[in-house]
XYZ file of N, CA and C in Angstrom:
684
model
N -20.363 86.664 197.996
C -19.294 85.827 198.545
C -17.956 86.533 198.345
N -17.125 86.551 199.379
C -15.838 87.231 199.290
C -14.914 86.507 198.312
N -13.915 87.244 197.806
C -12.984 86.655 196.856
C -12.172 85.536 197.509
N -11.785 85.746 198.780
C -11.012 84.723 199.487
C -11.813 83.432 199.630
N -13.101 83.567 199.929
C -13.938 82.385 200.093
C -14.194 81.705 198.749
N -14.327 82.481 197.697
C -14.517 81.892 196.370
C -13.292 81.081 195.953
N -12.111 81.604 196.251
C -10.887 80.864 195.944
C -10.814 79.581 196.772
N -11.224 79.671 198.038
C -11.247 78.476 198.886
C -12.201 77.435 198.306
N -13.378 77.879 197.860
C -14.361 76.951 197.303
C -13.848 76.312 196.020
N -13.178 77.074 195.189
C -12.605 76.517 193.958
C -11.635 75.382 194.282
N -10.773 75.598 195.281
C -9.818 74.553 195.672
C -10.546 73.339 196.237
N -11.560 73.578 197.030
C -12.303 72.489 197.654
C -13.009 71.637 196.605
N -13.596 72.260 195.625
C -14.328 71.515 194.593
C -13.371 70.762 193.666
N -12.190 71.307 193.443
C -11.195 70.556 192.656
C -10.795 69.282 193.393
N -10.716 69.367 194.712
C -10.384 68.185 195.513
C -11.563 67.205 195.559
N -12.779 67.731 195.510
C -13.982 66.906 195.638
C -14.350 66.195 194.333
N -13.977 66.763 193.209
C -14.415 66.215 191.911
C -14.002 64.763 191.687
N -12.752 64.353 191.991
C -12.409 62.931 191.807
C -13.246 61.997 192.686
N -13.615 62.463 193.877
C -14.481 61.671 194.759
C -15.844 61.502 194.112
N -16.370 62.596 193.567
C -17.672 62.563 192.891
C -17.639 61.608 191.694
N -16.565 61.650 190.913
C -16.453 60.759 189.746
C -16.412 59.296 190.175
N -15.665 58.992 191.231
C -15.601 57.624 191.742
C -16.969 57.165 192.225
N -17.684 58.056 192.902
C -19.024 57.754 193.413
C -19.980 57.438 192.266
N -19.962 58.279 191.224
C -20.850 58.065 190.085
C -20.527 56.746 189.379
N -19.242 56.422 189.270
C -18.832 55.179 188.619
C -19.354 53.969 189.393
N -19.241 54.003 190.709
C -19.729 52.902 191.538
C -21.245 52.784 191.447
N -21.927 53.927 191.426
C -23.381 53.903 191.293
C -23.805 53.274 189.982
N -23.154 53.652 188.898
C -23.521 53.124 187.590
C -23.303 51.618 187.514
N -22.187 51.136 188.088
C -21.961 49.686 188.106
C -23.062 48.981 188.886
N -23.507 49.588 189.988
C -24.572 49.011 190.793
C -25.881 48.944 189.990
N -26.170 50.003 189.226
C -27.388 50.015 188.411
C -27.343 48.939 187.331
N -26.180 48.760 186.703
C -26.055 47.729 185.669
C -26.309 46.338 186.256
N -25.821 46.118 187.464
C -26.054 44.829 188.122
C -27.544 44.631 188.363
N -28.220 45.688 188.856
C -29.659 45.587 189.088
C -30.405 45.280 187.790
N -29.998 45.909 186.693
C -30.661 45.668 185.417
C -30.487 44.213 184.991
N -29.284 43.681 185.112
C -29.035 42.291 184.743
C -29.823 41.340 185.630
N -29.880 41.661 186.929
C -30.627 40.809 187.858
C -32.114 40.821 187.523
N -32.646 42.000 187.118
C -34.067 42.095 186.769
C -34.407 41.171 185.609
N -33.575 41.184 184.573
C -33.842 40.336 183.405
C -33.656 38.863 183.755
N -32.509 38.533 184.371
C -32.230 37.138 184.700
C -33.227 36.603 185.722
N -33.639 37.436 186.659
C -34.568 37.003 187.698
C -35.935 36.659 187.137
N -36.441 37.472 186.208
C -37.747 37.183 185.616
C -37.699 35.921 184.754
N -36.598 35.731 184.034
C -36.462 34.505 183.231
C -36.386 33.282 184.143
N -35.605 33.376 185.204
C -35.477 32.256 186.135
C -36.810 31.956 186.806
N -37.568 33.006 187.115
C -38.877 32.806 187.730
C -39.805 32.028 186.801
N -39.756 32.379 185.521
C -40.603 31.682 184.551
C -40.286 30.206 184.472
N -39.011 29.885 184.377
C -38.622 28.470 184.332
C -38.883 27.790 185.669
N -38.714 28.551 186.761
C -38.903 27.968 188.092
C -40.324 27.520 188.362
N -41.304 28.231 187.804
C -42.703 27.838 188.030
C -43.201 26.849 186.977
N -42.303 26.456 186.043
C -42.659 25.368 185.131
C -43.129 25.763 183.754
N -43.035 27.049 183.376
C -43.441 27.451 182.029
C -42.414 26.971 181.005
N -42.883 26.710 179.767
C -41.941 26.320 178.722
C -41.213 27.554 178.202
N -40.148 27.306 177.449
C -39.259 28.407 177.065
C -39.948 29.425 176.170
N -40.916 29.009 175.345
C -41.599 29.967 174.467
C -42.404 30.976 175.283
N -43.059 30.492 176.349
C -43.837 31.402 177.208
C -42.902 32.347 177.969
N -41.792 31.797 178.451
C -40.825 32.631 179.187
C -40.290 33.737 178.290
N -39.937 33.377 177.033
C -39.408 34.382 176.102
C -40.477 35.405 175.738
N -41.730 34.958 175.613
C -42.812 35.840 175.183
C -43.321 36.739 176.315
N -43.284 36.266 177.569
C -43.886 37.010 178.682
C -42.847 37.474 179.707
N -42.121 36.545 180.260
C -41.218 36.895 181.375
C -40.028 37.732 180.919
N -39.438 37.404 179.776
C -38.287 38.173 179.301
C -38.655 39.642 179.055
N -39.779 39.941 178.364
C -40.144 41.359 178.178
C -40.403 42.094 179.497
N -40.976 41.380 180.477
C -41.187 42.024 181.775
C -39.858 42.399 182.412
N -38.891 41.462 182.359
C -37.569 41.742 182.903
C -36.887 42.893 182.194
N -37.000 42.923 180.858
C -36.415 44.021 180.083
C -37.094 45.340 180.441
N -38.405 45.300 180.639
C -39.136 46.511 181.019
C -38.665 47.066 182.358
N -38.428 46.175 183.316
C -37.921 46.608 184.619
C -36.529 47.220 184.461
N -35.706 46.591 183.632
C -34.352 47.097 183.396
C -34.391 48.487 182.755
N -35.302 48.685 181.805
C -35.445 49.991 181.158
C -35.882 51.044 182.176
N -36.806 50.668 183.062
C -37.250 51.594 184.109
C -36.073 52.013 184.996
N -35.234 51.040 185.364
C -34.053 51.353 186.183
C -33.144 52.320 185.428
N -32.954 52.079 184.130
C -32.086 52.937 183.347
C -32.638 54.359 183.246
N -33.947 54.497 183.128
C -34.555 55.830 183.100
C -34.316 56.569 184.420
N -34.389 55.828 185.516
C -34.094 56.428 186.828
C -32.645 56.896 186.884
N -31.748 56.113 186.276
C -30.331 56.484 186.232
C -30.159 57.795 185.466
N -30.842 57.920 184.335
C -30.720 59.130 183.531
C -31.212 60.354 184.301
N -32.330 60.188 185.013
C -32.883 61.319 185.771
C -31.939 61.757 186.885
N -31.376 60.787 187.606
C -30.484 61.145 188.710
C -29.165 61.726 188.199
N -28.681 61.246 187.044
C -27.411 61.745 186.518
C -27.520 63.204 186.103
N -28.702 63.647 185.690
C -28.880 65.047 185.312
C -28.802 65.974 186.525
N -29.209 65.460 187.679
C -29.176 66.278 188.894
C -27.850 66.160 189.629
N -27.199 65.001 189.510
C -25.955 64.749 190.244
C -24.766 65.218 189.424
N -24.531 66.521 189.412
C -23.427 67.111 188.661
C -22.591 67.984 189.579
N -21.354 68.243 189.188
C -20.502 69.133 189.966
C -21.054 70.555 189.960
N -21.784 70.918 188.934
C -22.413 72.240 188.899
C -23.405 72.383 190.049
N -24.168 71.322 190.312
C -25.124 71.366 191.417
C -24.426 71.281 192.769
N -23.281 70.587 192.818
C -22.491 70.586 194.053
C -22.063 72.016 194.380
N -21.549 72.722 193.396
C -21.130 74.114 193.605
C -22.300 74.977 194.069
N -23.451 74.811 193.448
C -24.618 75.596 193.846
C -24.962 75.360 195.311
N -24.867 74.096 195.743
C -25.178 73.775 197.126
C -24.238 74.468 198.098
N -22.936 74.451 197.788
C -21.956 75.136 198.642
C -22.160 76.647 198.604
N -22.348 77.203 197.416
C -22.478 78.656 197.292
C -23.693 79.187 198.041
N -24.791 78.457 198.002
C -25.992 78.898 198.692
C -25.753 79.001 200.197
N -25.088 77.982 200.771
C -24.833 77.987 202.212
C -23.789 79.039 202.589
N -22.721 79.141 201.815
C -21.638 80.068 202.139
C -22.058 81.520 201.980
N -22.918 81.785 201.003
C -23.356 83.162 200.764
C -24.224 83.694 201.897
N -24.797 82.798 202.688
C -25.645 83.230 203.803
C -24.824 83.712 205.006
N -23.513 83.453 205.001
C -22.652 83.900 206.090
C -22.362 85.392 205.964
N -22.102 86.014 207.091
C -21.699 87.421 207.071
C -20.302 87.539 206.471
N -19.911 88.755 206.102
C -18.590 88.950 205.491
C -17.473 88.551 206.447
N -17.637 88.848 207.746
C -16.604 88.474 208.715
C -16.523 86.959 208.866
N -17.672 86.259 208.852
C -17.680 84.799 208.943
C -17.023 84.186 207.712
N -17.291 84.758 206.549
C -16.689 84.253 205.321
C -15.171 84.350 205.365
N -14.667 85.450 205.899
C -13.215 85.630 205.974
C -12.592 84.605 206.919
N -13.247 84.362 208.068
C -12.715 83.387 209.033
C -12.734 81.994 208.424
N -13.846 81.628 207.798
C -13.973 80.278 207.226
C -12.932 80.051 206.135
N -12.680 81.071 205.313
C -11.740 80.922 204.210
C -10.317 80.669 204.711
N -10.016 81.072 205.951
C -8.668 80.890 206.499
C -8.538 79.597 207.316
N -9.628 78.858 207.458
C -9.613 77.652 208.283
C -8.739 76.553 207.676
N -8.125 75.784 208.547
C -7.409 74.573 208.143
C -8.348 73.400 208.399
N -8.968 72.876 207.351
C -9.996 71.848 207.480
C -9.419 70.446 207.314
N -9.983 69.506 208.087
C -9.813 68.092 207.829
C -11.029 67.590 207.079
N -10.885 66.504 206.321
C -11.964 66.032 205.466
C -12.147 64.529 205.586
N -13.406 64.097 205.460
C -13.698 62.680 205.316
C -14.900 62.565 204.384
N -14.847 61.587 203.477
C -15.916 61.387 202.495
C -16.653 60.084 202.778
N -17.968 60.094 202.525
C -18.807 58.915 202.721
C -19.530 58.621 201.413
N -19.310 57.427 200.874
C -19.914 57.052 199.592
C -21.134 56.171 199.838
N -22.267 56.795 200.084
C -23.529 56.080 200.309
C -24.219 55.892 198.958
N -23.676 54.982 198.145
C -24.148 54.855 196.767
C -25.592 54.399 196.661
N -26.090 53.703 197.670
C -27.470 53.221 197.614
C -28.460 54.312 197.999
N -28.109 55.143 199.010
C -29.054 56.123 199.537
C -28.979 57.484 198.865
N -27.786 57.913 198.433
C -27.571 59.299 198.044
C -27.325 59.468 196.557
N -27.507 60.714 196.094
C -27.189 61.071 194.715
C -25.799 61.684 194.593
N -25.206 62.057 195.727
C -23.872 62.638 195.760
C -23.061 61.961 196.856
N -21.736 61.971 196.741
C -20.936 61.569 197.892
C -21.090 62.614 198.991
N -21.022 62.180 200.240
C -21.119 63.114 201.366
C -19.705 63.483 201.812
N -19.521 64.736 202.194
C -18.214 65.189 202.690
C -18.403 66.006 203.960
N -17.649 65.622 204.982
C -17.614 66.377 206.236
C -16.284 67.115 206.326
N -16.357 68.429 206.511
C -15.177 69.267 206.684
C -15.193 69.800 208.108
N -14.096 69.620 208.821
C -14.021 70.050 210.216
C -12.816 70.953 210.410
N -13.087 72.147 210.930
C -12.036 73.077 211.297
C -12.208 73.484 212.746
N -11.319 74.311 213.288
C -11.417 74.699 214.690
C -12.622 75.577 215.006
N -13.137 76.310 214.009
C -14.251 77.233 214.266
C -15.512 76.927 213.462
N -15.365 76.254 212.338
C -16.525 75.942 211.488
C -16.447 74.500 210.999
N -17.627 73.894 210.884
C -17.758 72.588 210.236
C -18.712 72.747 209.065
N -18.483 71.999 208.002
C -19.407 71.947 206.872
C -19.720 70.491 206.569
N -20.986 70.226 206.274
C -21.383 68.868 205.911
C -22.195 68.948 204.631
N -21.654 68.354 203.558
C -22.352 68.321 202.280
C -22.902 66.925 202.053
N -24.209 66.857 201.888
C -24.863 65.595 201.524
C -26.077 65.937 200.652
N -25.775 66.403 199.450
C -26.816 66.908 198.565
C -27.036 68.391 198.762
N -27.099 68.824 200.005
C -27.098 70.243 200.371
C -25.933 70.459 201.333
N -25.519 71.702 201.474
C -24.410 72.024 202.367
C -24.943 72.668 203.639
N -24.518 72.160 204.791
C -24.898 72.711 206.082
C -23.639 73.203 206.785
N -23.759 74.342 207.479
C -22.619 74.960 208.153
C -22.887 75.034 209.649
N -21.879 74.681 210.446
C -21.986 74.644 211.902
C -20.904 75.541 212.497
N -21.302 76.435 213.421
C -20.352 77.351 214.062
C -20.042 76.824 215.462
N -18.790 76.481 215.689
C -18.392 75.838 216.938
C -18.658 76.737 218.140
N -18.480 78.041 217.986
C -18.656 78.968 219.106
C -20.078 78.961 219.667
N -21.046 78.537 218.849
C -22.445 78.511 219.290
C -22.836 77.188 219.947
N -21.940 76.190 219.908
C -22.278 74.864 220.413
C -22.160 74.788 221.933
N -23.077 74.048 222.530
C -23.047 73.813 223.969
C -22.735 72.358 224.298
N -23.199 71.428 223.438
C -22.969 70.005 223.695
C -23.047 69.217 222.396
N -22.435 68.048 222.420
C -22.476 67.107 221.305
C -22.896 65.748 221.840
N -23.834 65.112 221.155
C -24.311 63.797 221.557
C -24.473 62.915 220.331
N -24.529 61.617 220.557
C -24.790 60.679 219.476
C -26.139 60.018 219.733
N -26.882 59.806 218.656
C -28.194 59.167 218.787
C -28.410 58.221 217.615
N -28.773 56.994 217.936
C -29.088 56.025 216.889
C -30.495 56.294 216.376
N -30.626 56.456 215.068
C -31.932 56.702 214.467
C -32.630 55.372 214.207
N -33.934 55.363 214.412
C -34.732 54.148 214.228
C -35.837 54.390 213.206
N -36.238 53.310 212.547
C -37.384 53.362 211.659
C -38.283 52.171 211.945
N -39.571 52.320 211.658
C -40.535 51.260 211.940
C -40.611 50.269 210.774
N -40.539 48.980 211.122
C -40.711 47.908 210.140
C -41.999 47.171 210.480
N -42.913 47.045 209.513
C -44.209 46.391 209.732
C -44.239 45.061 208.964
N -44.651 43.987 209.624
C -44.799 42.694 208.958
C -45.781 41.830 209.764
N -46.199 40.718 209.163
C -47.157 39.827 209.805
C -46.499 38.521 210.207
N -46.855 38.023 211.372
C -46.396 36.729 211.864
C -47.627 35.944 212.327
N -47.952 34.868 211.607
C -49.104 34.056 211.977
C -50.408 34.823 212.023
N -50.569 35.783 211.124
C -51.803 36.567 211.088
C -51.771 37.793 211.970
N -50.776 37.906 212.839
C -50.662 39.066 213.723
C -49.740 40.105 213.094
N -50.148 41.359 213.174
C -49.339 42.447 212.619
C -48.290 42.869 213.651
N -47.037 42.897 213.234
C -45.927 43.196 214.153
C -45.246 44.477 213.702
N -44.915 45.321 214.675
C -44.134 46.528 214.407
C -42.792 46.410 215.130
N -41.729 46.665 214.418
C -40.395 46.531 215.001
C -39.536 47.715 214.588
N -38.807 48.259 215.552
C -37.888 49.346 215.257
C -36.532 48.774 214.842
N -36.000 49.279 213.737
C -34.683 48.839 213.287
C -33.798 50.066 213.092
N -32.505 49.867 213.164
C -31.571 50.969 212.996
C -31.600 51.530 211.587
N -31.562 52.863 211.485
C -31.594 53.509 210.174
C -30.456 54.505 210.007
N -29.501 54.498 210.909
C -28.399 55.437 210.820
C -28.055 56.008 212.183
N -27.137 56.937 212.189
C -26.658 57.545 213.428
C -26.590 59.053 213.229
N -27.066 59.796 214.228
C -26.993 61.252 214.168
C -26.025 61.791 215.209
N -25.163 62.702 214.777
C -24.372 63.491 215.703
C -25.211 64.730 215.996
N -25.759 64.789 217.202
C -26.714 65.842 217.557
C -25.983 66.996 218.222
N -26.263 68.199 217.764
C -25.591 69.399 218.253
C -26.569 70.243 219.055
N -26.213 70.506 220.313
C -27.011 71.394 221.148
C -26.376 72.769 221.176
N -27.184 73.813 220.919
C -26.655 75.172 220.879
C -26.938 75.915 222.178
N -26.090 76.871 222.488
C -26.300 77.717 223.652
C -27.543 78.576 223.446
N -28.329 78.769 224.517
C -29.556 79.552 224.408
C -29.273 81.010 224.070
N -28.130 81.512 224.506
C -27.808 82.918 224.252
C -27.109 83.133 222.914
N -26.955 82.055 222.136
C -26.295 82.167 220.834
C -27.339 82.490 219.783
N -27.679 83.765 219.682
C -28.720 84.174 218.744
C -28.396 83.812 217.312
N -27.101 83.825 216.982
C -26.710 83.504 215.609
C -26.973 82.053 215.260
N -27.217 81.225 216.287
C -27.429 79.797 216.032
C -28.856 79.471 215.619
N -29.776 80.433 215.761
C -31.171 80.168 215.431
C -31.309 79.778 213.961
N -32.011 78.698 213.742
C -32.244 78.232 212.380
C -31.105 77.441 211.790
N -30.022 77.275 212.526
C -28.908 76.494 211.991
C -29.157 75.010 212.208
N -28.553 74.157 211.383
C -28.772 72.705 211.508
C -28.286 72.196 212.851
N -29.039 71.233 213.415
C -28.705 70.747 214.756
C -28.249 69.292 214.768
N -27.936 68.733 213.600
C -27.465 67.349 213.575
C -26.691 67.071 212.287
N -25.844 66.073 212.372
C -25.143 65.543 211.205
C -25.557 64.091 211.090
N -26.344 63.777 210.064
C -26.861 62.418 209.905
C -25.857 61.571 209.131
N -25.510 60.410 209.703
C -24.544 59.488 209.115
C -25.191 58.114 208.938
N -24.714 57.372 207.956
C -25.393 56.138 207.581
C -25.080 54.950 208.481
N -24.019 55.044 209.298
C -23.618 53.891 210.102
C -22.769 54.349 211.278
N -22.542 53.400 212.222
C -21.669 53.687 213.359
C -20.231 53.873 212.892
N -19.827 53.176 211.858
C -18.470 53.342 211.330
C -18.265 54.766 210.811
N -19.277 55.299 210.136
C -19.186 56.674 209.659
C -19.171 57.655 210.827
N -19.956 57.382 211.850
C -19.937 58.255 213.033
C -18.557 58.266 213.675
N -17.928 57.099 213.795
C -16.618 57.039 214.426
C -15.589 57.805 213.600
N -15.696 57.696 212.265
C -14.789 58.444 211.395
C -14.988 59.948 211.585
N -16.246 60.372 211.717
C -16.542 61.786 211.947
C -16.013 62.247 213.304
N -16.208 61.423 214.332
C -15.747 61.774 215.678
C -14.228 61.886 215.722
N -13.532 60.973 215.069
C -12.075 61.022 215.023
C -11.598 62.289 214.304
N -12.286 62.655 213.228
C -11.929 63.862 212.484
C -12.104 65.104 213.354
N -13.199 65.141 214.095
C -13.461 66.276 214.993
C -12.381 66.363 216.064
N -11.996 65.220 216.612
C -10.973 65.205 217.662
C -9.646 65.755 217.147
N -9.318 65.474 215.881
C -8.033 65.909 215.328
C -8.021 67.380 214.929
N -9.157 67.888 214.462
C -9.156 69.216 213.847
C -9.966 70.272 214.604
N -10.624 69.880 215.670
C -11.401 70.862 216.438
C -11.196 70.620 217.930
N -10.104 71.116 218.507
C -9.825 70.893 219.928
C -10.922 71.410 220.852
N -11.641 72.460 220.421
C -12.697 73.037 221.257
C -13.833 72.058 221.514
N -14.000 71.062 220.631
C -15.131 70.136 220.741
C -14.939 69.091 221.826
N -13.712 68.921 222.309
C -13.432 67.867 223.289
C -14.295 68.005 224.530
N -14.518 69.242 224.982
C -15.290 69.469 226.204
C -16.792 69.442 225.976
N -17.220 69.296 224.740
C -18.655 69.364 224.428
C -19.342 68.003 224.418
N -18.561 66.910 224.350
C -19.176 65.589 224.232
C -19.872 65.187 225.536
N -21.061 64.654 225.390
C -21.830 64.155 226.528
C -22.106 62.682 226.330
N -22.319 61.962 227.434
C -22.648 60.542 227.329
C -23.980 60.371 226.638
N -24.129 59.232 225.940
C -25.371 58.928 225.220
C -26.536 58.840 226.173
């Protein structure tokens, strides 16, 4: 990695660290709520079905505490992986794969930024960086997009299958699971082979924030948008 790009990354991570700390704090508060709900829910269930308090204390309370302990163990495991050291590794791995000339261009870019705190789905906050020639999207791993290789931009709503029974009949239903900004590359752009072809976002609001950021910081993208 070039010295200029390393200095750029140092500045970027200093800016990202407070976002990461806020994300971790919100996640931890969410876990504490889940732990309290697990204990209170099992106790309430015991009383709700008519057991006396001795049975609830002897059976339901330990089950609730056990669930809470399991949640806490999951928190410990994720906290070991969700560190700024691993954020840096993710960026360095992607940036080091660029050629020296690409690294120099990227290091000089004037980027716009938007952060997405998907505390339920992700282990890290997501950050989209948009410049006139390069975009970067960090969501656990870092992906790099070269604007010169793009041919079109489209939006696609992602769906997932939900299975349930109604009156003995098994029903399958598609529900929304997020939104993808899909990138089509030019066939003659050999450098685009193997590069990521989408930016996955958790909601339409996040997509709109990403689209607005692109409009402000990447004028070349205006002609690439296609109707859904």
